[in-house]
XYZ file of C-alpha atoms in Angstrom:
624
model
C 44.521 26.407 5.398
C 41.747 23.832 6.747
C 39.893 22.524 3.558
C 36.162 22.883 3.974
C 33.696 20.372 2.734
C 30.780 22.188 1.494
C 27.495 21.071 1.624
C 25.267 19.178 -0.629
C 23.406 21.354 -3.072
C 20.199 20.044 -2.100
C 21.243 21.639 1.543
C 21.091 25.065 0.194
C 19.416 27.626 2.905
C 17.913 30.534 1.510
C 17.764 33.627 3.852
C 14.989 35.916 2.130
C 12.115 37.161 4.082
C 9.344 34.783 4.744
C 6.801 35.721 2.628
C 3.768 34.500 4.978
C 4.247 36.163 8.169
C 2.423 39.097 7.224
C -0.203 37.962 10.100
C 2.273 39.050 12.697
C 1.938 42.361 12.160
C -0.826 42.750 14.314
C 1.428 41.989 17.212
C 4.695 42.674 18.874
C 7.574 41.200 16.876
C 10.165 39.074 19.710
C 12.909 41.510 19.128
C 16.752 39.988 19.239
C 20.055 41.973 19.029
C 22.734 41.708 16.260
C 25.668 42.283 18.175
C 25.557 45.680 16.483
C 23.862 48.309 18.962
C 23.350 47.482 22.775
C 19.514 45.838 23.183
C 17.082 47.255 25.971
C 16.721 44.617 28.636
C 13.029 45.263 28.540
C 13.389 43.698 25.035
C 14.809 40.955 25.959
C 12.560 39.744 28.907
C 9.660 40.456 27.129
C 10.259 37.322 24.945
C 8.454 34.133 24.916
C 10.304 31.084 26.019
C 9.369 29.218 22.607
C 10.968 32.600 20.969
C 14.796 31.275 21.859
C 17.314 29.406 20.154
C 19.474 28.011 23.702
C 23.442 27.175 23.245
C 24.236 24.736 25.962
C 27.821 25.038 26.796
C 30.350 23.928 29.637
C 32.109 26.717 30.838
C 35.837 24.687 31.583
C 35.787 23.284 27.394
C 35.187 26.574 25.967
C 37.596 28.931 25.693
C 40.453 30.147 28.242
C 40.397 33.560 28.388
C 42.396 33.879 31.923
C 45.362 31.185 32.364
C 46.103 32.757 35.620
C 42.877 31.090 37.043
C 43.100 27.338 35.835
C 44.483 25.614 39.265
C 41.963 28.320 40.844
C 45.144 29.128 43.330
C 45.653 25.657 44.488
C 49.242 24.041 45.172
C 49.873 20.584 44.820
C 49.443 19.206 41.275
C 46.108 17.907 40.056
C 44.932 15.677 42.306
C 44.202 18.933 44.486
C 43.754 21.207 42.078
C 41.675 19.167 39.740
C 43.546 20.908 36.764
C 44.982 18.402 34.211
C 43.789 19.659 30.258
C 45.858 16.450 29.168
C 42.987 14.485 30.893
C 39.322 14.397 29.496
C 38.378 14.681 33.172
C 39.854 17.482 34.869
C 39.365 20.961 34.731
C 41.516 22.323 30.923
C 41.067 25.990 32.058
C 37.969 27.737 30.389
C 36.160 30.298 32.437
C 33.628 32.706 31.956
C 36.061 35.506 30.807
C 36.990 33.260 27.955
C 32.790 32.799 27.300
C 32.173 36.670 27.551
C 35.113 37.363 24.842
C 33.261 34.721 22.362
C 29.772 36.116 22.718
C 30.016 37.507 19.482
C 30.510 33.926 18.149
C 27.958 32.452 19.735
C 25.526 35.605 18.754
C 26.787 34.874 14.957
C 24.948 31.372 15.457
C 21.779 32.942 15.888
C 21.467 32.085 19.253
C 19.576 33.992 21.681
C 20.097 32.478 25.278
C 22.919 30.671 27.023
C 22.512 27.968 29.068
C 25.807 27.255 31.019
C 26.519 23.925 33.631
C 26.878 24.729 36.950
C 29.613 27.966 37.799
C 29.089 27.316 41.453
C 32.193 26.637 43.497
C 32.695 22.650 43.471
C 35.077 20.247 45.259
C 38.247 19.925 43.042
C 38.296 16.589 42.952
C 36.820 13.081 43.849
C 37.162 9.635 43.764
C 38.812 6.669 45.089
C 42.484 6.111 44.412
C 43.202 5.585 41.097
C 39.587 6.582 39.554
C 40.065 10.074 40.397
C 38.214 12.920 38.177
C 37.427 16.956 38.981
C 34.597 18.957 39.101
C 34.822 20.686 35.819
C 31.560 19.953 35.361
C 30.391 21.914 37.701
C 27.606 19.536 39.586
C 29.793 19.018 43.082
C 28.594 21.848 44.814
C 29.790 23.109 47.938
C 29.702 26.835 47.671
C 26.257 27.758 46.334
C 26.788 31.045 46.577
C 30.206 31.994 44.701
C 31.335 31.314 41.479
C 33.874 28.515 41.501
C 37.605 30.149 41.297
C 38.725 27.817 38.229
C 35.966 29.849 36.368
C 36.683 33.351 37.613
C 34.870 35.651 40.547
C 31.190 36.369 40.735
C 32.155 40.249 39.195
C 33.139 38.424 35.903
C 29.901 36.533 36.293
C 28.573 40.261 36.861
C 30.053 40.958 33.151
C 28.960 38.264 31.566
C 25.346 38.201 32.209
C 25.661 42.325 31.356
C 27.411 41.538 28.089
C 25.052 38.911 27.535
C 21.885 40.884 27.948
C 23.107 43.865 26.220
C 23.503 41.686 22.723
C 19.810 40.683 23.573
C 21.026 37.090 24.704
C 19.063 35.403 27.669
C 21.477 33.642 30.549
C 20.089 30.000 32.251
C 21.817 28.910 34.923
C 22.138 25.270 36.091
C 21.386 24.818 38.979
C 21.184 21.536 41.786
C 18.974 20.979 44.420
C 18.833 16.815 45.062
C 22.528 16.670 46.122
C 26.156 18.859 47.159
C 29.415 17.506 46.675
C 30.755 13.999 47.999
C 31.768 15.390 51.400
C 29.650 13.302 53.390
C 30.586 9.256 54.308
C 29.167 6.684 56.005
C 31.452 5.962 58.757
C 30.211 1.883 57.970
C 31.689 1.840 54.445
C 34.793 3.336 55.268
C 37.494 1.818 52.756
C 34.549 0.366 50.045
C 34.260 1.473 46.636
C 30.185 1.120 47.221
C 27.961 2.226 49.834
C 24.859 -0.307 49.463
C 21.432 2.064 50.212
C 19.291 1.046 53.031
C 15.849 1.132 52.551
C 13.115 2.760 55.003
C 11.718 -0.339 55.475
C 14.555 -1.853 56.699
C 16.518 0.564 58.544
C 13.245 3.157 59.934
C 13.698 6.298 60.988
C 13.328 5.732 64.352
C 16.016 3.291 64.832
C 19.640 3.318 65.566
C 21.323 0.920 62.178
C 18.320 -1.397 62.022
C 14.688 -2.494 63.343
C 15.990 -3.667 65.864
C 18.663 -1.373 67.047
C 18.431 1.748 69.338
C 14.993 3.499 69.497
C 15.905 7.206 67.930
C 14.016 10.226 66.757
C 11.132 9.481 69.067
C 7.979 10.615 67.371
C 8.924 11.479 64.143
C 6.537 10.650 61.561
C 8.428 9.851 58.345
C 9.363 12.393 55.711
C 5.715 12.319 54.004
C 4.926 14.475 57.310
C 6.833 17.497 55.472
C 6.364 20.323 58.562
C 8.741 21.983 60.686
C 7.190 20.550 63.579
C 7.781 16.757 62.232
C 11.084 17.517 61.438
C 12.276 19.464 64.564
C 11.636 15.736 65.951
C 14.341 14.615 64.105
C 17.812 14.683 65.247
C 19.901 11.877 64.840
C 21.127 10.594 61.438
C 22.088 7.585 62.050
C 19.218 5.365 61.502
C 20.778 3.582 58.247
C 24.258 4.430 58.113
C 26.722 6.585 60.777
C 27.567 9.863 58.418
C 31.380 11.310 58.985
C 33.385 14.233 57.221
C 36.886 14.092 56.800
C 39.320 16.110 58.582
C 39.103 19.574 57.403
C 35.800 19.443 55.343
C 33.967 20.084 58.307
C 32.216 23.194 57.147
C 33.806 23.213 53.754
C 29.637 23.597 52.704
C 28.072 27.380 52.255
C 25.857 28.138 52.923
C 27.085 26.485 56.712
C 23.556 25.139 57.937
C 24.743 22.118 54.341
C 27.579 21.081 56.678
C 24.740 19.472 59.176
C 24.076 15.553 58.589
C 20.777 16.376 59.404
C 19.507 17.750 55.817
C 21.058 14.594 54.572
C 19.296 11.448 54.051
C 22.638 9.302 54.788
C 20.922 6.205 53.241
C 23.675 4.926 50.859
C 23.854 4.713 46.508
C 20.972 4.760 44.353
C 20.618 1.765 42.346
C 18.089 4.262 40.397
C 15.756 2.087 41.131
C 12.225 2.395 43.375
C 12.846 4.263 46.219
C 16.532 4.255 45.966
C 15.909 7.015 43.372
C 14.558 9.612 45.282
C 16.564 8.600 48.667
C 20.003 7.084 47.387
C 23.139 9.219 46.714
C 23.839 9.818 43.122
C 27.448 8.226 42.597
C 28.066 8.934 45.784
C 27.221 12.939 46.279
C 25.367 13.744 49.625
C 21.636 13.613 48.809
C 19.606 16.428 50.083
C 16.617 15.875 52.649
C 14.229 17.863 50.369
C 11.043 16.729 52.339
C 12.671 18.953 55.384
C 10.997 22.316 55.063
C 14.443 23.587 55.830
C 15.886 22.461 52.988
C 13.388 23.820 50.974
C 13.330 27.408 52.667
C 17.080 27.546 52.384
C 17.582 26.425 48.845
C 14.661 29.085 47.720
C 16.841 31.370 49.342
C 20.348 30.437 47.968
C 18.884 30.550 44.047
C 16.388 33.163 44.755
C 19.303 35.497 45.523
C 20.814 34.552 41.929
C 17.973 36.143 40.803
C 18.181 38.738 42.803
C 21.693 39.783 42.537
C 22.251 39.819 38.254
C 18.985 38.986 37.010
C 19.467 35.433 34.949
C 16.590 34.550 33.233
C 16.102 31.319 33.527
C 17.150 27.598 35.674
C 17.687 24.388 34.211
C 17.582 21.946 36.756
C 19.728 19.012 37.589
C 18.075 15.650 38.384
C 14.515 17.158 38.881
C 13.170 13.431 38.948
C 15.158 12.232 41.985
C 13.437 15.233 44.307
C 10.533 15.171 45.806
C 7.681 16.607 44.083
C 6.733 18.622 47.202
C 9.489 20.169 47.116
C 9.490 21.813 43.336
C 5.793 22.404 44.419
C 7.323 25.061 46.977
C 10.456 25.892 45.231
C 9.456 26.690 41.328
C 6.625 29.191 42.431
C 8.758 31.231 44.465
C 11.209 31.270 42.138
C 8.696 32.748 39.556
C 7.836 35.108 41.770
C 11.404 36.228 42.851
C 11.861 36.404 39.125
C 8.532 38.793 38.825
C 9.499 41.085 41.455
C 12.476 41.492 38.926
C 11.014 42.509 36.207
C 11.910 38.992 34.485
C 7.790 37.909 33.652
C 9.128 34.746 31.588
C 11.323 32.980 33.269
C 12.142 29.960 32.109
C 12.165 26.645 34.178
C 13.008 23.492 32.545
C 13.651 20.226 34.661
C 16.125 17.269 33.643
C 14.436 14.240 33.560
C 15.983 11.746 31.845
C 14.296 9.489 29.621
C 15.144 6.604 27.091
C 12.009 6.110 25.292
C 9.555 8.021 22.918
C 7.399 8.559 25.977
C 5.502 12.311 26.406
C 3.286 11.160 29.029
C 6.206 9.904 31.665
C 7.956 13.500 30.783
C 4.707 15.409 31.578
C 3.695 13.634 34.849
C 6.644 16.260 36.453
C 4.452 19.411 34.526
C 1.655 17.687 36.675
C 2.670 16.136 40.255
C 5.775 18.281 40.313
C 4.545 21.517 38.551
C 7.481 21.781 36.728
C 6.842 24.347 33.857
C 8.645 22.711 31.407
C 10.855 19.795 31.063
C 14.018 19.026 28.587
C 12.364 17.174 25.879
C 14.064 13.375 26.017
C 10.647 12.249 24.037
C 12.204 14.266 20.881
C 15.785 13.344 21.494
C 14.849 9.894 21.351
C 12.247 10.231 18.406
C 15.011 12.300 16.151
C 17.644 9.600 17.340
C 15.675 6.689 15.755
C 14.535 8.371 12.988
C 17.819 9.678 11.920
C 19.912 6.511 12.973
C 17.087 4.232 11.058
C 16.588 2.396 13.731
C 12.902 3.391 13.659
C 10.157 4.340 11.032
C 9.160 8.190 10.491
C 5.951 7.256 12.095
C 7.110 7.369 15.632
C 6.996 11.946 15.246
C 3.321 11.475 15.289
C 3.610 9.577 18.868
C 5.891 12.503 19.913
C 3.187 15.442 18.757
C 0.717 13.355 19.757
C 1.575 13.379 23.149
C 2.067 17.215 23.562
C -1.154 17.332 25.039
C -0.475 15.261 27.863
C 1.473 18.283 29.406
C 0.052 20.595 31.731
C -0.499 23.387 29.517
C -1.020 21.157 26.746
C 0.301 22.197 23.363
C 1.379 25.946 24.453
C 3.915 24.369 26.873
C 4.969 21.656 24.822
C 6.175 24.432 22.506
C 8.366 25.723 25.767
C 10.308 22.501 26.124
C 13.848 22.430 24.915
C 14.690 20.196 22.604
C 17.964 18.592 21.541
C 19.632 16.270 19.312
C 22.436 14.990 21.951
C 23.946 16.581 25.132
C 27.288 16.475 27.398
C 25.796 13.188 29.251
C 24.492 11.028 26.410
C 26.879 11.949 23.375
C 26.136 13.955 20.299
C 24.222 12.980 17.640
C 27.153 13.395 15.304
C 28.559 10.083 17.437
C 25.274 8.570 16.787
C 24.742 8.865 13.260
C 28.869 7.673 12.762
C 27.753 4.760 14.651
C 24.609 3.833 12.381
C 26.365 4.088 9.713
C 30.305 3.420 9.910
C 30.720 3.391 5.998
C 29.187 6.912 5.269
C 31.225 9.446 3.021
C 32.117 12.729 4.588
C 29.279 13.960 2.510
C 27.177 11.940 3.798
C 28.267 12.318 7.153
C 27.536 15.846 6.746
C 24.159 15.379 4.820
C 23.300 13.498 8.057
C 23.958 15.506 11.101
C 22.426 18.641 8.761
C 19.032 17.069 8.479
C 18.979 16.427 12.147
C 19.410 20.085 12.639
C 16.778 20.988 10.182
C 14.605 18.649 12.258
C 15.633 20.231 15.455
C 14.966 23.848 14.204
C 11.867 23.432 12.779
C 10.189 21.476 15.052
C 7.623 22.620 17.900
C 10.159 23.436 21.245
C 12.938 25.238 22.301
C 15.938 23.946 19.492
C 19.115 23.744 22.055
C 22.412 23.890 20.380
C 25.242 21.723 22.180
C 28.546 23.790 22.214
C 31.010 22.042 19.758
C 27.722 20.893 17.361
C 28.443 23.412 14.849
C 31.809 22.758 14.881
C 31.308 19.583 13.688
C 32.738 17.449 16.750
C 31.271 13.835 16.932
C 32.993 12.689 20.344
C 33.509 8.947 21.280
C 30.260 8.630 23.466
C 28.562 9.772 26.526
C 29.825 11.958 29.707
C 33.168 12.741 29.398
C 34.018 11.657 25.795
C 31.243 14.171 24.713
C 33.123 17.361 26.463
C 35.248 18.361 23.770
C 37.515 21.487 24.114
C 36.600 24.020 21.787
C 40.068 26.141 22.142
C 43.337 23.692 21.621
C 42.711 20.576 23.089
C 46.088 18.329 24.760
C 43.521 15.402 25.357
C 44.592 12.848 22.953
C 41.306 10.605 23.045
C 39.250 14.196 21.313
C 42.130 15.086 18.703
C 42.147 11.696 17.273
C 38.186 11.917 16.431
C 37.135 12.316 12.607
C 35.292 15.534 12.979
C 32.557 16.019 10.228
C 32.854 18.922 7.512
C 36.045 20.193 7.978
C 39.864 18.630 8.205
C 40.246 20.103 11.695
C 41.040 18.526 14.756
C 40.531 19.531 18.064
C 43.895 19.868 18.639
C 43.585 23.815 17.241
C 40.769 25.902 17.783
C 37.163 25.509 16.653
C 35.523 28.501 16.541
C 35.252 28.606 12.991
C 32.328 31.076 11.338
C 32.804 29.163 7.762
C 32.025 26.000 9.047
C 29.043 24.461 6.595
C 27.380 23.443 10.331
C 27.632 26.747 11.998
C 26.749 28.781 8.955
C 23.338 26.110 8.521
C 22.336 26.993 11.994
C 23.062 30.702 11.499
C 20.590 30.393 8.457
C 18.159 27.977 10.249
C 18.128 30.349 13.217
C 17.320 33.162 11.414
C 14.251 31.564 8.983
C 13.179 30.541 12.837
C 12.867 33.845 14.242
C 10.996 35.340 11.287
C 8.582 32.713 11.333
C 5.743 33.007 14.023
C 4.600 29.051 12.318
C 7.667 27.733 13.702
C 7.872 28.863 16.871
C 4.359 29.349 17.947
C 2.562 27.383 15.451
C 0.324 23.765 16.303
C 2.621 20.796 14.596
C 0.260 18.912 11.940
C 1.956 15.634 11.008
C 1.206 15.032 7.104
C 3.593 12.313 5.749
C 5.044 9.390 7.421
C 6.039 5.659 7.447
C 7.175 2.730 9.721
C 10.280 2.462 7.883
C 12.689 4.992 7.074
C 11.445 7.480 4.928
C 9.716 10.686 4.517
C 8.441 12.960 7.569
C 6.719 15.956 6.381
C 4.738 17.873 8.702
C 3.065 21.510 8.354
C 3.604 24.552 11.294
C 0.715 27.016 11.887
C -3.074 26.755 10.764
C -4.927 25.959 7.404
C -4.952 29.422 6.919
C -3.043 29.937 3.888
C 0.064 31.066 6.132
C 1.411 27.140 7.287
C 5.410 26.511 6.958
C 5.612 22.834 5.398
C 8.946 20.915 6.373
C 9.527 17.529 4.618
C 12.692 15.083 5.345
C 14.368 12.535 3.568
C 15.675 10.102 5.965
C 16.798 7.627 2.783
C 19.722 7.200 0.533
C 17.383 7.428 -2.085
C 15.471 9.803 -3.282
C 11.532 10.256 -2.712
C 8.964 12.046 -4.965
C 5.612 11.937 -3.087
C 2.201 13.752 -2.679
C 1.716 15.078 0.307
C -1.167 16.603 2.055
C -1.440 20.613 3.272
C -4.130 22.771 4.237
C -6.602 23.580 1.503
C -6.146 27.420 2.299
C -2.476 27.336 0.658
C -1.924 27.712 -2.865
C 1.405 28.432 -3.325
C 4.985 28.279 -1.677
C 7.795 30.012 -1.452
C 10.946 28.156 -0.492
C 13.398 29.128 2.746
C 15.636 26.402 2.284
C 15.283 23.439 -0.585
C 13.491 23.548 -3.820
C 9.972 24.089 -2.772
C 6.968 23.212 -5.276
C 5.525 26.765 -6.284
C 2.037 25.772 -6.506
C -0.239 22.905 -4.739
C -1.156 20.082 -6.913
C -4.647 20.518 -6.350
C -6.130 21.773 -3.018
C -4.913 20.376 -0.424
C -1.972 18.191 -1.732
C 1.428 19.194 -3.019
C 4.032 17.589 -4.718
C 7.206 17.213 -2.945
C 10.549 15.884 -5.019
C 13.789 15.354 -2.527
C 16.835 14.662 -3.156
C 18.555 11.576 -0.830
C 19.108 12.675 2.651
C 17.259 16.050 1.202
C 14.929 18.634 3.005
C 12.631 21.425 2.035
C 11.241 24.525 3.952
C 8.669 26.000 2.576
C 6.239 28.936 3.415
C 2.318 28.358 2.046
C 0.826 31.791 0.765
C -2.974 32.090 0.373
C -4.526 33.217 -3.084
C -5.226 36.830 -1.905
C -1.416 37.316 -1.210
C -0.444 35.774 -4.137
């Protein structure tokens, strides 16, 4: 029997009724199933997109529920199949029959909407000789309209989203509009590992491979012209590079008008740099022409019809930042409105754009230019990183709220954007905090990675749960040394890892309902969804430092009804005064050991433990 490694005392949750949210009975309560009874799907879309708590999970590391489906039919070993599960980069057989049949894990989290990586059917496998790898991930499109075979049909898709909504669990899709598959190759770099982009400047539209080659595309008036008219005027390709297909991916694309060079901008790799960015293919996958009003018209089509067809509820999108803002300007609209004639009146948007620095304002220019509704929040991913890891002073949260009204929308839509302590692409946070600090006991390790989840939880945004988080896994990095199996794993570089409360490996399962980590999110989840402060509430910071240290910050108004959250980011431990609204007189804890009364009005005393945390709900003297 796995020992378990429980958690600090100090860590104690407590799960009793929130004493102060007695103001929300004036309005409709969000209302979330139990797994018990089957939840009306009116119910479920008629909650806000700050009332979630999102599991992010990848369909091919979760659980196997059909073996008869992991080579998805193909002959011929992996290298055509892409299926390998002794290889942390080919498909290891989970599909989305093995994700319906765990629901009721997932739902015993707390969770209430599922945000999946792409199901879409995706070339097998790319790469050069020798550095080889499969689409498990899910973000090599070809077929945008069927479910890729390794994962099942689009009738167990059917099922899942059914068996979703009827728990009262929301379903994103990812989905990808800036690029398809590698199918595409420029006939110049045939043989080269690289494809060096070509700039406009350089190699112009209206030239044949140059300035001073052929005259081409007579007319045409660049892609900032973005009209059918323009465009029609544009018909051959090959002003930068000549784009071939190999023999028999011809029209391996679907829908079939992909499988034209035309939509393609055939300029080469991004450096991710300048105009590269926007233009360049992403490791190599054919970048779309999303300035070509065809482009647009036909991917509003292809996801519109998701909508259409089983009623999702939601889109995370792929490399927002390397499209054109014209073309989410056309695109996200109609995709709200698809979702309206649906019945679905809160759809939730949220664009990937990746960022590396505690900076709101470069995140909200896409809720501006782009009109993006939301964004994944890197600004908090970074802030919690720094904090957490020490690597940065408490202070830097107030930069992070600070900034929240910078989006369009200002604080309200800040309080939409999903946050996140780590992800499949940058590593877990777990691998972060191992890294800070090498020498850390298991307690400690688990101390840790809990406080970053208290932070995530009670924080303004949508708290996203990586799949694997609560299990404890820590990973060796980013991209694929993050992607963990959570059924038995055969990949040898995840079963050696040192996985944090608990003497499992992933060599066995991990769906474990006693794990200290799952059951604190269960408990965090639920003090979350009976507390309007911390999902709807304005963030007040009220303790900080430029060193490692305390962060204590109040949810909701000086009312007499504000949720206080304090941290201990220290090894030692920290008795402090800190300020709180001069309506609240008295607390009662959900999770810590919470001062009963204020000090004097307006200040509070506030004892922690190292590495300790309270949660604590303010009630005014006539509730007393």
């Amino acid at each position: 029997m796995i020992k378990k490694i429980s958690l600090l005392a100090s860590l104690a949750v407590s799960t009793s009724l929130l004493s102060g949210c007695e103001q929300a009975e004036a309005q409709d309560a969000p209302i979330y199933g139990n797994g018990e009874a089957s939840v009306a799907l009116d119910s479920v879309r008629a909650r806000l997109p700050e009332d979630e708590i999102i599991y992010f999970v990848l369909p091919d590391r979760f659980e196997n529920g059909d073996p008869q489906n992991d080579s998805a039919g193909i002959e011929g070993g992996r290298l055509k199949s892409g299926y390998d599960p002794t290889h942390k980069g080919f498909y290891h057989g989970g599909d989305l029959k093995g994700l319906t049949d765990k629901l009721d894990y997932i739902q015993g989290l707390g969770v209430t909407a599922i945000w999946f990586a792409p199901i879409f059917k995706n070339k097998p496998v790319q790469g050069t000789p020798g550095k080889e790898s499969a689409g498990y991930h899910g973000y090599w499109v070809t077929d945008f309209t069927q479910v890729d075979p390794h994962f099942g049909t689009n009738d167990e898709f059917r099922t899942f989203v059914d068996a979703a909504h009827a728990r009262g669990m929301k379903v994103y899709m990812d989905i990808i509009a800036n690029h398809t598959a590698d199918v595409l190759y420029p006939k110049e770099c045939e043989g080269k590992a690289e494809c060096g982009y070509r700039s406009k400047a350089d190699y112009p539209y209206q030239r044949k491979g140059g300035v001073s080659g052929t005259a081409i595309n007579a007319g045409f008036a660049g892609d900032a012209a973005m009209t059918a008219e323009n465009f029609a005027k544009l018909t051959d390709p090959t002003y930068a590079y000549t784009p071939t297909t190999a023999a028999g991916e011809e029209n391996i694309k679907v829908p079939a008008w992909l499988n034209d060079p035309i939509w393609y901008h055939n300029r080469g790799d991004t450096t991710f740099k300048g105009e590269s960015s926007r233009y360049g293919d992403f490791v190599g996958l054919d970048d779309l022409m999303t300035e070509n009003p065809r482009v647009v018209d036909g991917f509003i089509e292809i996801f519109g019809d998701w909508i259409d067809d089983y009623g999702i509820d939601g889109f995370r999108i792929d490399t927002a930042k390397h499209v054109n803002p014209e073309f989410w300007t056309r695109f996200t609209p109609a995709m709200m409105e698809r979702a309206k004639a649906k019945g679905i009146d809160n759809f939730h948007i949220f664009g990937e754009v990746f960022a590396h620095e505690v900076d709101p304002g470069y995140l909200a220019q896409f809720t501006h230019r782009d009109e993006l509704p939301t964004v994944l929040d890197f600004a908090f991913q970074v802030a919690a990183r720094d904090m957490l890891t020490g690597k940065d002073g408490t202070h830097i949260f107030d930069k992070l709220i600070n900034g929240d009204v910078l989006y369009a929308g200002g604080e309200a839509i800040a309080r939409q954007l999903p946050t996140f302590l780590g992800n499949h692409d940058m590593g877990r946070m777990a691998h972060m905090l191992d890294a800070a600090y090498p020498d850390a006991s298991e307690e400690e390790r688990l101390a840790r990675i809990s406080l970053a989840h208290v932070l995530l939880m009670t924080t303004r945004g949508v708290p996203t749960i990586y799949s694997g988080d609560e299990q404890g896994f820590v990973g060796d990095g980013g991209d694929q040394a993050a992607r963990e199996d959570m059924f038995p794993s055969k990949v040898d570089v995840y079963n050696d890892n040192r996985l944090i409360g608990t003497d499992a490996t992933t060599a066995t399962a991990n769906f474990d309902e006693q794990h200290p980590l799952y059951l604190l999110i269960g408990k965090l989840s639920e003090i979350r969804k009976q507390s309007p402060q911390l999902r709807y509430g304005r963030t007040v910071l009220r303790a900080s430092s430029e060193k490692p240290g305390l962060l204590a910050f109040t949810r909701g108004e000086d009312d007499g009804t504000e949720v206080l959250v304090a941290l201990n980011m220290t090894n030692e431990a920290i008795e402090q005064n800190v300020e709180v609204g001069t309506n609240s007189t008295s607390f009662s804890a959900l999770a810590g050991q919470c001062p009963a009364t204020v000090s004097a009005p307006g200040s509070v005393s506030i004892n922690l433990p190292p590495l300790g945390y309270v949660i604590c709900q303010a009630t005014p003297q006539d509730k007393k």
